[in-house]
């Protein structure tokens, strides 16, 4: 029997409650929006619901406004991978605003790929 192809759907997006990165729980959505009123600690992003993908790998990128690291170098986009742990899996891709606030304002582009194909993409405007 052939393996079923995974399905992907953005379940929610916008501003979320504070996320405990050590927990398996997805943060709670506070407001559906791509326009985010940024304050220190504001959490934003999207939740991607994946069915029939156990054992498969997702790649992701968070492209952000130009800001510098501790050494004064412009930070590249954040990239990574996530393995799908179950056949009914939720993946949260997002970020939290930290100091200084001013260099975090602007366009944040979040993208998730499966086998080189975009399966989720959202652009957030932090203002």
Coordinates of C-alpha atoms in Angstrom, one line a residue, residues 18-99:
X18 CA 3.4 33.8 25.7
X19 CA 4.9 30.5 24.5
X20 CA 6.8 28.1 26.7
X21 CA 9.4 26.8 24.3
X22 CA 10.1 23.8 26.5
X23 CA 6.5 22.7 26.3
X24 CA 4.9 20.6 23.6
X25 CA 1.8 22.8 23.9
X26 CA 1.1 25.3 21.1
X27 CA 0.5 28.9 22.4
X28 CA -3.0 30.2 22.5
X29 CA -4.1 32.6 19.7
X30 CA -5.1 36.1 21.0
X31 CA -5.9 37.8 17.7
X32 CA -6.0 36.7 14.0
X33 CA -4.0 39.4 12.1
X34 CA -0.9 40.0 10.0
X35 CA -0.7 43.6 11.4
X36 CA 1.0 43.2 14.8
X37 CA 1.1 46.0 17.4
X38 CA 4.6 45.3 18.6
X39 CA 5.6 45.5 22.3
X40 CA 8.5 43.8 24.1
X41 CA 7.3 40.3 24.6
X42 CA 4.7 40.2 21.8
X43 CA 4.5 36.7 20.4
X44 CA 3.4 36.2 16.7
X45 CA 3.5 33.6 14.0
X46 CA 1.3 30.8 12.7
X47 CA 0.3 27.2 13.5
X48 CA 0.5 24.7 10.7
X49 CA -1.6 21.5 11.1
X50 CA -0.1 18.5 9.4
X51 CA -1.8 15.2 8.8
X52 CA -0.2 11.9 7.7
X53 CA 3.4 13.2 7.9
X54 CA 4.9 11.3 10.8
X55 CA 8.7 11.0 10.3
X56 CA 8.9 13.6 7.6
X57 CA 10.9 16.8 7.9
X58 CA 9.9 20.5 7.5
X59 CA 12.3 23.3 6.8
X60 CA 11.5 26.8 7.9
X61 CA 12.8 30.4 7.7
X62 CA 11.9 33.6 9.5
X63 CA 13.1 36.6 7.5
X64 CA 13.1 39.8 9.5
X65 CA 14.0 43.5 9.3
X66 CA 17.8 44.1 9.5
X67 CA 19.1 44.1 13.0
X68 CA 22.5 43.4 14.5
X69 CA 23.9 40.8 16.8
X70 CA 26.1 41.5 19.9
X71 CA 29.1 42.0 17.6
X72 CA 27.3 44.5 15.4
X73 CA 26.8 42.2 12.4
X74 CA 23.5 42.1 10.5
X75 CA 21.6 38.9 11.6
X76 CA 20.7 36.6 8.7
X77 CA 17.2 35.1 8.6
X78 CA 16.5 32.4 11.2
X79 CA 16.4 29.0 9.7
X80 CA 15.8 25.5 10.9
X81 CA 14.1 22.2 10.6
X82 CA 11.3 20.3 12.4
X83 CA 10.6 16.6 12.3
X84 CA 6.9 15.7 12.3
X85 CA 6.4 13.5 15.4
X86 CA 2.8 12.3 14.8
X87 CA 0.3 11.8 12.1
X88 CA -1.8 14.6 13.5
X89 CA 0.8 17.3 14.2
X90 CA 0.7 21.0 15.0
X91 CA 3.8 23.1 14.2
X92 CA 4.1 26.6 15.6
X93 CA 6.5 28.9 13.7
X94 CA 6.9 32.3 15.3
X95 CA 8.9 34.8 17.3
X96 CA 8.8 37.0 20.3
X97 CA 9.8 40.7 20.2
X98 CA 12.8 41.6 22.4
X99 CA 14.8 44.8 23.1

